[in-house]
mmCIF file of C-alpha atoms and ligand atoms in Angstrom:
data_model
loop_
_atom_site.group_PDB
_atom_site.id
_atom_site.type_symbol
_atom_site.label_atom_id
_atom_site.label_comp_id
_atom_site.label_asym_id
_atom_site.label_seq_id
_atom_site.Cartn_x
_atom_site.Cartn_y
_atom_site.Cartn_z
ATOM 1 C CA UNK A 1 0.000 0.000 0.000
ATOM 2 C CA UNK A 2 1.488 3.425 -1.081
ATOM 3 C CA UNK A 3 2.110 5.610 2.282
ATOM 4 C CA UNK A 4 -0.130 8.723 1.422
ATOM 5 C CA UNK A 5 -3.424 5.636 1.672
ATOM 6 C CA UNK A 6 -2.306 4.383 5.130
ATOM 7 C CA UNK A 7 -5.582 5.266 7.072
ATOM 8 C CA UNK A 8 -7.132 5.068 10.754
ATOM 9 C CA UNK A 9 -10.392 4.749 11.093
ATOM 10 C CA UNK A 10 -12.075 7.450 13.740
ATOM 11 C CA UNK A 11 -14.556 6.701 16.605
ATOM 12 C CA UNK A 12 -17.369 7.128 14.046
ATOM 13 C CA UNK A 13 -16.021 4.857 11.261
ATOM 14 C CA UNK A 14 -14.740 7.663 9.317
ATOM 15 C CA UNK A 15 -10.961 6.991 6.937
ATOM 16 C CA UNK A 16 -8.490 9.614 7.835
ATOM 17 C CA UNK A 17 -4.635 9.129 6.129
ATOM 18 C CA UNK A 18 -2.333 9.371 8.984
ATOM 19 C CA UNK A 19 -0.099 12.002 7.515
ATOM 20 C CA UNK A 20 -1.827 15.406 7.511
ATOM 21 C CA UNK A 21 -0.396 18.128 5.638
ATOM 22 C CA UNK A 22 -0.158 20.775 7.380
ATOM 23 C CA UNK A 23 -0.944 25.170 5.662
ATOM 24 C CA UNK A 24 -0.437 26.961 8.449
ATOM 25 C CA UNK A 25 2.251 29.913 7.250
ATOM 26 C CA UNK A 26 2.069 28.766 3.630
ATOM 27 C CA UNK A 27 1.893 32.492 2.496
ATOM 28 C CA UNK A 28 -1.622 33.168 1.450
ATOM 29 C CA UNK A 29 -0.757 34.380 -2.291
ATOM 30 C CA UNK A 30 -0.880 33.358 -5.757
ATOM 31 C CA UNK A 31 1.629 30.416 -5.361
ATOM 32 C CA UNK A 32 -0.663 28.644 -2.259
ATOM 33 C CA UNK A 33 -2.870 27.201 -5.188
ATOM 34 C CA UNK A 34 0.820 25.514 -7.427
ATOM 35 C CA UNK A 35 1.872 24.418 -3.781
ATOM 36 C CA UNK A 36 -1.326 22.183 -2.679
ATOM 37 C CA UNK A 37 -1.499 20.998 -6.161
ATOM 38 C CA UNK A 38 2.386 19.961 -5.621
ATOM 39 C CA UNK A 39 1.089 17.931 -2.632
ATOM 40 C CA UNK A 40 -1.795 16.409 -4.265
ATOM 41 C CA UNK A 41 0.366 15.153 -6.889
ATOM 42 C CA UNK A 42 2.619 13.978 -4.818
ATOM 43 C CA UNK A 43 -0.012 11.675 -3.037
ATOM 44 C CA UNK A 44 -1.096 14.097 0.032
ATOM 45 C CA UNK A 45 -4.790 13.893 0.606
ATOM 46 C CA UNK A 46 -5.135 14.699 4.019
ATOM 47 C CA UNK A 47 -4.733 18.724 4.381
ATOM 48 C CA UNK A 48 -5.367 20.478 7.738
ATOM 49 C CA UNK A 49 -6.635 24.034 7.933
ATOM 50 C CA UNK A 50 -8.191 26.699 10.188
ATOM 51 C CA UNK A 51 -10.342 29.639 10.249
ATOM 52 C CA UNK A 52 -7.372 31.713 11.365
ATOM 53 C CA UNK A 53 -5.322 30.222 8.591
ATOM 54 C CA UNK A 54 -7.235 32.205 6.008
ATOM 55 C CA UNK A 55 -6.607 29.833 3.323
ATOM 56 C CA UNK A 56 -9.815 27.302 3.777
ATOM 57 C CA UNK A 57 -11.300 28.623 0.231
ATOM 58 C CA UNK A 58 -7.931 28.395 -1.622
ATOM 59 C CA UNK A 59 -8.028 24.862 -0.406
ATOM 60 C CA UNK A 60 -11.017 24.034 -1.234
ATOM 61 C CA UNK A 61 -10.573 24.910 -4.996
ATOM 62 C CA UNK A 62 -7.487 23.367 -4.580
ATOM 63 C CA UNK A 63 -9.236 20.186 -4.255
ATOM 64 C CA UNK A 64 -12.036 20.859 -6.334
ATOM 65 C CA UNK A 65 -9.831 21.242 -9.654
ATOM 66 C CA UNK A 66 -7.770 18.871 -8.500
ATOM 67 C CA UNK A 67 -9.025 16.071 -11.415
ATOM 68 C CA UNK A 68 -9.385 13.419 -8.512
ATOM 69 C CA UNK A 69 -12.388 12.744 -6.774
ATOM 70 C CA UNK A 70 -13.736 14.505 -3.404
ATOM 71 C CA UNK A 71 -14.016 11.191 -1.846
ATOM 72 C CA UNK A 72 -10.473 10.664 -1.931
ATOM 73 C CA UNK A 73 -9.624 13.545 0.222
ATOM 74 C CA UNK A 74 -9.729 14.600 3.632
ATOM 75 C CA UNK A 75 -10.235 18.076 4.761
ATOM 76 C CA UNK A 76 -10.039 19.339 8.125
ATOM 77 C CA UNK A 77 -10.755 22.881 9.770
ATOM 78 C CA UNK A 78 -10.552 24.393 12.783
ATOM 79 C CA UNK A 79 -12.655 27.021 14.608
ATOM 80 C CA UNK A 80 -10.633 29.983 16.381
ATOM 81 C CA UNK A 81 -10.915 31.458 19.643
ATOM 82 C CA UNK A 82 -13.142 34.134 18.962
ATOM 83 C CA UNK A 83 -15.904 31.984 18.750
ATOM 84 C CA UNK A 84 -16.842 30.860 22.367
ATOM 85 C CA UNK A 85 -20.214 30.682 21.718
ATOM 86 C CA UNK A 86 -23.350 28.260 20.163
ATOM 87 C CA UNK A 87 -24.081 31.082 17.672
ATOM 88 C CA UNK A 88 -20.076 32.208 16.762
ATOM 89 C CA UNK A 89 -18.658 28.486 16.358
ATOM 90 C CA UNK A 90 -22.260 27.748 14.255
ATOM 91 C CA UNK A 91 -21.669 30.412 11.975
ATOM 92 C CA UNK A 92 -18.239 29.763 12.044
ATOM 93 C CA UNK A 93 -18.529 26.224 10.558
ATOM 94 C CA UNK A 94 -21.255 27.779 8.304
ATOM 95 C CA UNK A 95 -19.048 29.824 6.911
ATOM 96 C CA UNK A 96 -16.668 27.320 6.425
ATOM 97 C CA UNK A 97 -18.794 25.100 4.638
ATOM 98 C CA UNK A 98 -19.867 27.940 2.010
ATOM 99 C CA UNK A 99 -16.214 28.950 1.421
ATOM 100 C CA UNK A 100 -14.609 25.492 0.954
ATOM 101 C CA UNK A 101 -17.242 24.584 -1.278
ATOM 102 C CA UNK A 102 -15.955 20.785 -0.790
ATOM 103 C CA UNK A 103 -19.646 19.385 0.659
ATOM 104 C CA UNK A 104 -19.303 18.122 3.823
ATOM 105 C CA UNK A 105 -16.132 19.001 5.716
ATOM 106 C CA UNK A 106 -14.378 15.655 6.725
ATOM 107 C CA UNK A 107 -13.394 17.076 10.635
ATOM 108 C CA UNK A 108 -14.050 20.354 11.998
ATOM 109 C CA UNK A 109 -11.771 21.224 15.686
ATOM 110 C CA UNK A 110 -11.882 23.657 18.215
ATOM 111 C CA UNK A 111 -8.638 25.373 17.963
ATOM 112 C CA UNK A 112 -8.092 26.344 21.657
ATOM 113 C CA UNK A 113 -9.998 25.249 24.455
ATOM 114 C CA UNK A 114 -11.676 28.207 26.371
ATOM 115 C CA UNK A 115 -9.936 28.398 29.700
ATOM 116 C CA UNK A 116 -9.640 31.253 31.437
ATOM 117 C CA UNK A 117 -11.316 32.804 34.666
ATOM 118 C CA UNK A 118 -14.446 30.856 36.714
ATOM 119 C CA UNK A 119 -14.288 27.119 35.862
ATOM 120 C CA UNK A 120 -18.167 27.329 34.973
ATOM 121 C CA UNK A 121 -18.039 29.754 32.636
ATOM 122 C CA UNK A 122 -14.786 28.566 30.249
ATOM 123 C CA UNK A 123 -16.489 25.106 30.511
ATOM 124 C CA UNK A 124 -20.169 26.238 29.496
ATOM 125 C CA UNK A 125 -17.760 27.934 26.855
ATOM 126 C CA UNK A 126 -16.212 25.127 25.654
ATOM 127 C CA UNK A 127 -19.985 22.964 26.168
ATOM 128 C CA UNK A 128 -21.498 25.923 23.766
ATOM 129 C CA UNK A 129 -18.827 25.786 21.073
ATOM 130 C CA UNK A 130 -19.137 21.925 21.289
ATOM 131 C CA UNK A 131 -23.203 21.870 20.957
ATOM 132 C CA UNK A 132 -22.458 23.846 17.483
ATOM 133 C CA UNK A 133 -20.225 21.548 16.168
ATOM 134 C CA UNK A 134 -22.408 18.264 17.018
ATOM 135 C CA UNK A 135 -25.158 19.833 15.452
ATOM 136 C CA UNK A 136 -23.306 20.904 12.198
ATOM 137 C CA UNK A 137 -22.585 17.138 12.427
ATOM 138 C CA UNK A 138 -26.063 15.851 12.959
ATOM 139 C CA UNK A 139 -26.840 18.108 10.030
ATOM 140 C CA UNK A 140 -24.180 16.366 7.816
ATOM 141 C CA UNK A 141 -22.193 19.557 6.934
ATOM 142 C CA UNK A 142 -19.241 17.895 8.771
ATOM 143 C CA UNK A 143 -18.400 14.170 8.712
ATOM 144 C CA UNK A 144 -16.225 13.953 12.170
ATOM 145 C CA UNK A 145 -15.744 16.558 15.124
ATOM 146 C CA UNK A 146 -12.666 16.797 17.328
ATOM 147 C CA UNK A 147 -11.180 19.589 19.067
ATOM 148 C CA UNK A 148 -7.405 20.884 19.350
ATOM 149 C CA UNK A 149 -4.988 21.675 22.386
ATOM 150 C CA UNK A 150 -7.323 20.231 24.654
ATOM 151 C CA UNK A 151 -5.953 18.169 28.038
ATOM 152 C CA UNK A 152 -7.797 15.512 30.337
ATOM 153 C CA UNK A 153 -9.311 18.463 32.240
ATOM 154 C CA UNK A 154 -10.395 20.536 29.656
ATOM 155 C CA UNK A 155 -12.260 17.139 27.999
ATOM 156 C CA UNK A 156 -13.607 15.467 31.376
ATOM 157 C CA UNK A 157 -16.395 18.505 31.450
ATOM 158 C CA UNK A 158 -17.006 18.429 27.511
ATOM 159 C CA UNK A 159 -17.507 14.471 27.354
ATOM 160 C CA UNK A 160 -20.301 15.117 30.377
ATOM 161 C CA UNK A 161 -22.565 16.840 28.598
ATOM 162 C CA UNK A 162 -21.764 15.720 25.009
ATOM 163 C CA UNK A 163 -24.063 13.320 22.674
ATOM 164 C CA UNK A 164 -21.226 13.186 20.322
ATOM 165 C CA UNK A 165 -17.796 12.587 21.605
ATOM 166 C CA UNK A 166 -14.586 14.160 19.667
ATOM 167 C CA UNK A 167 -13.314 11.698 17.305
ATOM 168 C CA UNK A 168 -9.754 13.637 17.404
ATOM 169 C CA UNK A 169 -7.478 15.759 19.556
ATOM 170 C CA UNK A 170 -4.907 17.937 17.817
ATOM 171 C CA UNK A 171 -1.709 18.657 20.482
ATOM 172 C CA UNK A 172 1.516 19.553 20.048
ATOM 173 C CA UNK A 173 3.469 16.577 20.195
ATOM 174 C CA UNK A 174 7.290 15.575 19.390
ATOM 175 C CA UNK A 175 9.890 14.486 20.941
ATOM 176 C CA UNK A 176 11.289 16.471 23.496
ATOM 177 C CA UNK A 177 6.918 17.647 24.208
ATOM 178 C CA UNK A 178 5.666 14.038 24.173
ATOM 179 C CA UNK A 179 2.423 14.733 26.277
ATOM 180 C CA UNK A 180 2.427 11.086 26.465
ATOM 181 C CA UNK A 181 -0.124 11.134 29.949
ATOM 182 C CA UNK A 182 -2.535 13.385 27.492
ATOM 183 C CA UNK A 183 -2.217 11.435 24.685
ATOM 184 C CA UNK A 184 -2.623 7.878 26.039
ATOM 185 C CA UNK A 185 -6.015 9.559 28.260
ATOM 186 C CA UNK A 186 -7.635 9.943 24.746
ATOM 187 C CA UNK A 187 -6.070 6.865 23.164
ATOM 188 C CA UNK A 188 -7.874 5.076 26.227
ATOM 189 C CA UNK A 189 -11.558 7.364 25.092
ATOM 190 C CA UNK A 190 -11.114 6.184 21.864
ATOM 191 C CA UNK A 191 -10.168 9.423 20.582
ATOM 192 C CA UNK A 192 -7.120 9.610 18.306
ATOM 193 C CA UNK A 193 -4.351 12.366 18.720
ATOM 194 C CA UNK A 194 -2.864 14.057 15.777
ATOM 195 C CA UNK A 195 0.345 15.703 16.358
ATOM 196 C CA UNK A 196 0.760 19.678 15.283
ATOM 197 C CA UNK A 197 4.650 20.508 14.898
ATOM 198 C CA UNK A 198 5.724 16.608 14.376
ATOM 199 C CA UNK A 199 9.343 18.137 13.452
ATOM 200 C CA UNK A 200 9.128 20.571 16.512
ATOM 201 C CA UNK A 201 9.185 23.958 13.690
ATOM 202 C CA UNK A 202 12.178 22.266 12.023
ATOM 203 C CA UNK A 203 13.889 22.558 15.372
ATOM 204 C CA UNK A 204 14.706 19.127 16.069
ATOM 205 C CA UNK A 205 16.348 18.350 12.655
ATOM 206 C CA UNK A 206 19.440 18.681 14.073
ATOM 207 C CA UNK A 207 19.296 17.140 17.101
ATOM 208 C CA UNK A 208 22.566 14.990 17.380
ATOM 209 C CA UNK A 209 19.807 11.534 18.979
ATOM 210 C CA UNK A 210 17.494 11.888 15.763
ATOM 211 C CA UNK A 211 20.708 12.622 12.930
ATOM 212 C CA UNK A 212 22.120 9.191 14.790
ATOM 213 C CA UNK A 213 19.350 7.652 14.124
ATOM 214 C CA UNK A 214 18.486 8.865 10.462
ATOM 215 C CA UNK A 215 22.052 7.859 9.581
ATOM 216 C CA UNK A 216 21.785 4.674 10.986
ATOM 217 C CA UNK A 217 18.604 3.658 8.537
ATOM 218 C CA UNK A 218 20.187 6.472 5.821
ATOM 219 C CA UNK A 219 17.030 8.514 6.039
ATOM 220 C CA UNK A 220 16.312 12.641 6.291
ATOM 221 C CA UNK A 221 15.770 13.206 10.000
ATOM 222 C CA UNK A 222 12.178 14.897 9.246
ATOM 223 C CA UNK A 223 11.428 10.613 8.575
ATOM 224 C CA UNK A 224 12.880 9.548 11.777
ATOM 225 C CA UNK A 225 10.724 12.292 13.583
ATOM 226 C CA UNK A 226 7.406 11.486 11.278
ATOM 227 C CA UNK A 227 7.849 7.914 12.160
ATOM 228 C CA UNK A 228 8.271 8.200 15.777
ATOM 229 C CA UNK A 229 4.743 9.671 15.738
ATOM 230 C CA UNK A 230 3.397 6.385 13.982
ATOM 231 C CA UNK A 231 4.986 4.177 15.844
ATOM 232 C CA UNK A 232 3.510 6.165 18.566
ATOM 233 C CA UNK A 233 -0.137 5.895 17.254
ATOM 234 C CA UNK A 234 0.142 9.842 16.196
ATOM 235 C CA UNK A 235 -0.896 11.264 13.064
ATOM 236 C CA UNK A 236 1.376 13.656 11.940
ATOM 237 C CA UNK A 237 0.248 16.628 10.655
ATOM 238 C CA UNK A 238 3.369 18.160 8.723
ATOM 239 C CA UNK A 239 4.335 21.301 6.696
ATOM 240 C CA UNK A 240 6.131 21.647 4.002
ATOM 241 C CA UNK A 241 6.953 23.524 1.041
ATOM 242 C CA UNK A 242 10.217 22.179 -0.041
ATOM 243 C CA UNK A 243 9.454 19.419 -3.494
ATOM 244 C CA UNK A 244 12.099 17.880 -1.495
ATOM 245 C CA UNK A 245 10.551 17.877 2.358
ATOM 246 C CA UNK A 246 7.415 17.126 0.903
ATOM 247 C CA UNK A 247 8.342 13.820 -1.064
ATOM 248 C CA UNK A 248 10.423 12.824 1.980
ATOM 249 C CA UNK A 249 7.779 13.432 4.186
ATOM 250 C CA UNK A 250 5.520 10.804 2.764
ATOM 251 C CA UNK A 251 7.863 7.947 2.382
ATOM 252 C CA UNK A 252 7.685 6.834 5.948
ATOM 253 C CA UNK A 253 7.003 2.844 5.527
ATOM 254 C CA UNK A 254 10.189 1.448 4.245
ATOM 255 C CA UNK A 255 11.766 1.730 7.447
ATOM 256 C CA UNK A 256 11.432 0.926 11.032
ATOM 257 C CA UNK A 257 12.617 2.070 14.205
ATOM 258 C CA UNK A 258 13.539 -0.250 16.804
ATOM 259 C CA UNK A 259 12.529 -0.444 20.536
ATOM 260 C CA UNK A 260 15.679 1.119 21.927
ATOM 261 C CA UNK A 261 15.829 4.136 18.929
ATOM 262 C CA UNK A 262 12.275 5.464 20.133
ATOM 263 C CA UNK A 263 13.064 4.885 23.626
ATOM 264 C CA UNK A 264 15.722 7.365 22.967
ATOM 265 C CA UNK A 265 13.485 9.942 20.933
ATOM 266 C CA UNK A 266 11.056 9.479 24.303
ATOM 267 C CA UNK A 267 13.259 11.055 26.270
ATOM 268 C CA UNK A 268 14.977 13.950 24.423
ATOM 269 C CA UNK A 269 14.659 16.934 27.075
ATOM 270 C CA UNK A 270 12.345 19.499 26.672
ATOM 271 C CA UNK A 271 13.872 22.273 24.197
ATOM 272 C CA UNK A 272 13.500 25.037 22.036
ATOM 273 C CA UNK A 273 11.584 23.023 19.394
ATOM 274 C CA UNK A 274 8.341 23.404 22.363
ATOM 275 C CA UNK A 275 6.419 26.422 21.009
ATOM 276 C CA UNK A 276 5.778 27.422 24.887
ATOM 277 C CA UNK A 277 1.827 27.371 23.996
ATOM 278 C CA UNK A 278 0.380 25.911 26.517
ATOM 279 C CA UNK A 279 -4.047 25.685 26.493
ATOM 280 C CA UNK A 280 -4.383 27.006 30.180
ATOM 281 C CA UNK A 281 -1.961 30.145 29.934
ATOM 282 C CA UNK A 282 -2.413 31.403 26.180
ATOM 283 C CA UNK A 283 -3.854 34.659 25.894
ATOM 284 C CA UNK A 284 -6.461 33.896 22.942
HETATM 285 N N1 NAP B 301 -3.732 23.001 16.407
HETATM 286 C C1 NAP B 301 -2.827 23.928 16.589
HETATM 287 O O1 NAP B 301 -2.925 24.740 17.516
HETATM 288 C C2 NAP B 301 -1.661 24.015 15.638
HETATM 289 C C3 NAP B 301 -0.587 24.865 15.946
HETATM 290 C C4 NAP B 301 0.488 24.911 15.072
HETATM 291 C C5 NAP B 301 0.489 24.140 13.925
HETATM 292 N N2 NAP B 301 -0.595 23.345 13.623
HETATM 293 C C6 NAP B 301 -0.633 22.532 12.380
HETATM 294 O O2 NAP B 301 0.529 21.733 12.313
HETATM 295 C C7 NAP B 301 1.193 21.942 11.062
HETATM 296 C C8 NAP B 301 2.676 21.679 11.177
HETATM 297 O O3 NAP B 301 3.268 22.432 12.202
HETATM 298 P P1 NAP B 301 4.437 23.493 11.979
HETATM 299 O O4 NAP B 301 4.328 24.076 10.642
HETATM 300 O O5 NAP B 301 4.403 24.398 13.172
HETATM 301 O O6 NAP B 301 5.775 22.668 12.163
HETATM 302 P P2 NAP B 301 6.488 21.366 11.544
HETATM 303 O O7 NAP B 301 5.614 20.678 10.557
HETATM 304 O O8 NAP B 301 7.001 20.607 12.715
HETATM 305 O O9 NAP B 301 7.766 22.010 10.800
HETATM 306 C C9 NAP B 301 7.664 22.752 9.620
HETATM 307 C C10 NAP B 301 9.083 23.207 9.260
HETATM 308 O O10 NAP B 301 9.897 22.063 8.988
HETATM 309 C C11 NAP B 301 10.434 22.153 7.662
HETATM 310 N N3 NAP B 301 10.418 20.805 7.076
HETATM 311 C C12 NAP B 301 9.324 20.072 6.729
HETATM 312 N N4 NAP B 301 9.692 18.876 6.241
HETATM 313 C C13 NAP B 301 11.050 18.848 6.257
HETATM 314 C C14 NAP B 301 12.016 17.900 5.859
HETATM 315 N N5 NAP B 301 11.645 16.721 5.341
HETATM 316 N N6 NAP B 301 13.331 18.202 6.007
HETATM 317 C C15 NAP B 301 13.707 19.405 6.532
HETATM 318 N N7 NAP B 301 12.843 20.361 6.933
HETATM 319 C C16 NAP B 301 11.519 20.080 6.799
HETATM 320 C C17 NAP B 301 9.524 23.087 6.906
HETATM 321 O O11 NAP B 301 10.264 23.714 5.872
HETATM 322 P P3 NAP B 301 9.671 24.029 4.393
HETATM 323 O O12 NAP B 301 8.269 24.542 4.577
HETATM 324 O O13 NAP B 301 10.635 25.025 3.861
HETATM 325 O O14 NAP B 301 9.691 22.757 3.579
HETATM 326 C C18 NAP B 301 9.123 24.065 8.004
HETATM 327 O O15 NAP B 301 10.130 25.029 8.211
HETATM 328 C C19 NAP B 301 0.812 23.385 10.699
HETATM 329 O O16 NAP B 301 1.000 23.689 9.346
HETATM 330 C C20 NAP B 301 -0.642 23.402 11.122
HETATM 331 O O17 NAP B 301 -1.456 22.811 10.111
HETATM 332 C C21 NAP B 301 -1.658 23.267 14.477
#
């Protein structure tokens, strides 16, 4: 099977290819359109997006002029932090929908949990921006909802009060920032964790642990990184502009790593590849 049609199937049933590529600070211009028809060619079909991205309709015609069929793709967007209400995150999705033009949207997030101030109010918040997004489901404009950023805590009061749980959670998660006690919480609730910043911003790629290892199996460190999130049950979700990056960053399954090599990538120390975003002390 060719890498970009390795899937895992969400909560709900839905396919989602476990390498995501990832738009954030593609520059928003008149090249975005060559560069995500690049990827498609190249075998991406799994693009991530958000409202703050600005980018959701160039994607969408991306896809829709693509010459392969909707049905191979998946599409995710998420919802920003200004909307922290029912009627904000509905009109949000709404909006979504009409620019993408795509149909339904495969998996709509919350970007950032709300959490800030009394407990009751970020988490009837968080319960309002979550009632949106079920019913945008329920009324088949998305396909699968998840949310982003979001720890045991934040989750514990959402799953309470929610008819449909999130099929994903979208951290930031490489080595060094492994949020391993997060991530096996919602492996255990059946809810799969993408990672955001798989090669830590392009700060890991010279660690001296990861270039041992990519020399070792005589592959680009950006695969030793990528496959430490499979072989962690991650799905990467990984920019890239570079023809180069973006090939290598697909061929992921003609190597393994063994026990000991992602014991070692476990512990890397915390370092400057952690963005220092963390959901209970960001300011939006
Ligand atoms: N949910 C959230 O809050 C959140 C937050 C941040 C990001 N995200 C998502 O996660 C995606 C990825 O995160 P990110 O962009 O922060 O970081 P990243 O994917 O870890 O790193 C991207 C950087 O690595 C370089 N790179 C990519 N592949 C490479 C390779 N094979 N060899 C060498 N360098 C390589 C890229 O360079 P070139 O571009 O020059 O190829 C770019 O500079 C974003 O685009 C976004 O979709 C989500």
């Amino acid at each position: 099977m060719s890498t970009q049609q390795e899937c895992v199937e969400l909560a709900n049933g839905v396919q989602m290819p476990v390498i995501g590529y990832g738009t954030w600070q593609i520059p928003v211009n008149e090249r975005f359109l060559s560069t995500i028809h690049t990827a498609i060619q190249l075998g991406y079909r799994h693009f991530d997006t958000a409202q703050i991205y600005q980018n959701a309709d160039l994607l969408g015609e991306a896809v829709r002029f693509s010459g392969f069929p909707r049905k191979d793709f998946f599409l995710s967007c998420k919802i920003w932090a200004t909307c922290r209400s029912y009627e904000t995150a509905y009109e949000a999705v709404c909006e979504t929908y009409d620019r993408m033009k795509v149909g339904a949207i495969d998996l709509i997030c919350v970007h950032w949990p709300a959490t800030q101030g009394d407990p009751m109010l970020w988490q009837s918040a968080n319960a309002g921006v979550w009632r949106a997004l079920e019913d945008a489901q329920l009324e088949g404009k998305v396909r699968a909802i998840g949310v982003a950023n979001f720890l045991p805590h934040h989750l514990v009061p959402l799953l309470a009060r929610a008819r449909i749980r999130p099929a994903v959670n979208q951290l930031e998660i490489h080595p060094g920032h492994t949020q391993f006690s997060t991530v096996n919480w919602c492996l255990k609730q059946g809810i799969q964790v993408q990672a955001w910043s798989p090669l830590g911003r392009g700060a890991l790629l010279t660690n001296p642990t990861v270039l041992a290892i990519a020399r070792a199996h005589n592959v680009a460190p950006a695969q030793v990184l990528l496959r430490w999130s499979i072989e962690r049950q991650l799905c990467p979700i990984v920019k890239a502009v570079d023809l180069i990056h973006m090939r290598e960053n697909l061929r992921l399954y003609h190597f393994e790593l063994s026990d000991e090599e992602i014991s070692a990538l476990d512990k890397l120390p915390p370092s400057t590849a952690y963005s220092g975003l963390h959901p209970d002390t960001v300011t939006f």
